[in-house]
Amino acid sequence: MGEFTLEEINETLDVNVRAPFLASQAAIRHLTKGGRIINIGSTVATRMPRTTGSLYATSKAALVGMTKGMARDLGPHGITVNMVNPGPTRTGMLAPDGSEVAEAIRSFMATKEFAHPNDIAGLVAYVASPASQFVTGALLNIDGGYTV
């Protein structure tokens, strides 16, 4: 486990837990039946195959409980709450292609390909659509088989 300062812990929890909670709280005041809350998590909320990720994984795991709790609380009002969990995605957080770290991550994947942000956006668009009205409290992995 890495050494983390209190400042690093607070910053990670502020961004990944407190901000989504407060944003949801603010949004609820304006949502009506058919409203959607979509939390963006990470596959590391439920699977951490490498070292030094405990703080980030902790913050994303907290979103699991928040998502499920809010889904239960808001369901009677016709509001769904779900969590989209991207796996390895081509963003600034992913190690450069060809690096030892990227290849290690790829070795865990069924497809051996990293997602593009548009792949994630497509799932978010579905969860936001009327077609997903019966989906709530779900953790939706989009990860190229990283968690299988």
XYZ file of C-alpha atoms in Angstrom:
148
model
C 0.000 0.000 0.000
C 1.349 3.393 -0.886
C 1.992 6.118 1.624
C -0.648 8.817 1.340
C -0.766 12.173 3.041
C -3.963 13.370 4.637
C -4.099 16.029 1.908
C -3.964 13.352 -0.838
C -6.636 11.292 0.905
C -8.925 14.296 1.306
C -8.397 15.425 -2.290
C -9.209 11.976 -3.680
C -12.309 11.624 -1.522
C -13.387 15.205 -2.299
C -13.252 14.590 -6.057
C -14.488 10.999 -6.218
C -16.996 10.810 -3.345
C -18.037 14.150 -1.895
C -18.461 15.949 -5.229
C -20.765 13.298 -6.764
C -22.748 13.105 -3.524
C -23.226 16.869 -3.325
C -23.974 17.139 -7.066
C -26.601 14.412 -6.741
C -28.104 16.122 -3.725
C -28.380 19.370 -5.684
C -29.783 17.639 -8.785
C -32.461 15.755 -6.859
C -34.220 19.036 -6.106
C -34.814 19.485 -9.832
C -35.435 15.905 -10.975
C -38.880 14.519 -11.631
C -40.126 11.055 -12.532
C -37.896 9.676 -15.275
C -34.868 11.544 -13.934
C -31.450 9.927 -14.039
C -28.371 10.083 -11.863
C -25.348 8.427 -13.440
C -22.194 8.053 -11.404
C -18.925 7.439 -13.199
C -16.961 4.880 -11.268
C -14.186 2.545 -12.260
C -13.709 -1.187 -12.538
C -11.251 -0.884 -9.652
C -14.278 -0.345 -7.389
C -14.637 -4.129 -7.402
C -11.358 -5.474 -8.829
C -7.836 -4.242 -8.104
C -5.304 -6.511 -9.818
C -2.277 -4.282 -9.263
C -0.549 -2.517 -6.402
C -0.574 1.157 -5.331
C -4.218 1.750 -6.206
C -5.820 1.354 -2.792
C -6.787 5.000 -2.273
C -8.348 5.380 -5.729
C -10.100 2.001 -5.389
C -11.441 3.018 -1.976
C -12.928 6.198 -3.404
C -14.592 4.393 -6.299
C -15.891 1.613 -4.024
C -17.603 4.283 -1.927
C -19.577 5.231 -5.049
C -20.956 1.685 -5.189
C -22.670 2.115 -1.829
C -23.781 5.613 -2.703
C -25.284 4.447 -6.018
C -27.164 1.545 -4.481
C -28.386 3.611 -1.534
C -29.607 6.442 -3.742
C -31.276 3.973 -6.128
C -33.270 2.610 -3.203
C -34.077 6.098 -1.865
C -35.079 7.628 -5.200
C -36.760 4.643 -6.867
C -40.172 5.445 -5.375
C -39.934 8.861 -7.056
C -39.282 7.347 -10.502
C -35.620 8.424 -10.518
C -32.980 5.874 -11.443
C -29.421 5.860 -10.147
C -26.709 3.801 -11.825
C -22.938 3.589 -11.982
C -20.938 3.238 -15.197
C -17.559 1.652 -14.502
C -15.041 2.221 -17.266
C -12.102 -0.104 -17.492
C -8.826 0.825 -19.170
C -9.656 3.793 -21.393
C -7.463 5.931 -23.629
C -7.286 9.026 -21.451
C -4.490 10.822 -19.635
C -4.858 8.371 -16.740
C -3.814 5.371 -18.849
C -0.164 4.432 -19.196
C 1.278 5.049 -22.679
C 0.670 2.303 -25.250
C 3.537 -0.147 -25.396
C 4.723 0.626 -21.870
C 5.233 -2.201 -19.407
C 2.296 -0.972 -17.318
C -0.053 -0.747 -20.329
C 0.893 -4.246 -21.443
C 0.339 -5.605 -17.930
C -3.138 -4.048 -17.876
C -3.868 -5.402 -21.355
C -2.927 -8.912 -20.196
C -5.966 -8.890 -17.868
C -8.387 -7.970 -20.672
C -10.427 -10.385 -22.778
C -10.398 -8.068 -25.819
C -6.817 -6.810 -25.384
C -7.988 -3.384 -26.572
C -8.395 -0.228 -24.514
C -11.666 1.669 -24.698
C -12.034 5.073 -26.308
C -13.959 7.782 -24.438
C -16.746 7.517 -27.051
C -17.290 3.894 -25.994
C -17.982 5.060 -22.457
C -20.188 7.920 -23.694
C -22.357 5.440 -25.601
C -23.161 3.483 -22.451
C -23.830 6.680 -20.508
C -26.210 7.821 -23.274
C -28.113 4.539 -23.015
C -28.375 4.778 -19.216
C -29.664 8.352 -19.595
C -32.277 7.321 -22.167
C -35.887 6.242 -21.641
C -34.862 2.741 -22.801
C -33.134 2.220 -19.446
C -36.119 3.143 -17.276
C -36.076 -0.246 -15.520
C -32.329 -0.194 -14.811
C -31.474 1.173 -11.384
C -28.863 0.427 -8.763
C -26.768 -1.235 -11.455
C -22.996 -1.287 -11.740
C -22.353 -1.345 -15.477
C -18.820 -2.342 -16.421
C -17.523 -1.292 -19.815
C -14.064 -2.753 -19.771
C -13.226 -5.084 -22.640
C -13.469 -8.041 -20.294
C -11.091 -6.612 -17.683
C -13.302 -7.836 -14.839
C -14.093 -11.327 -16.169
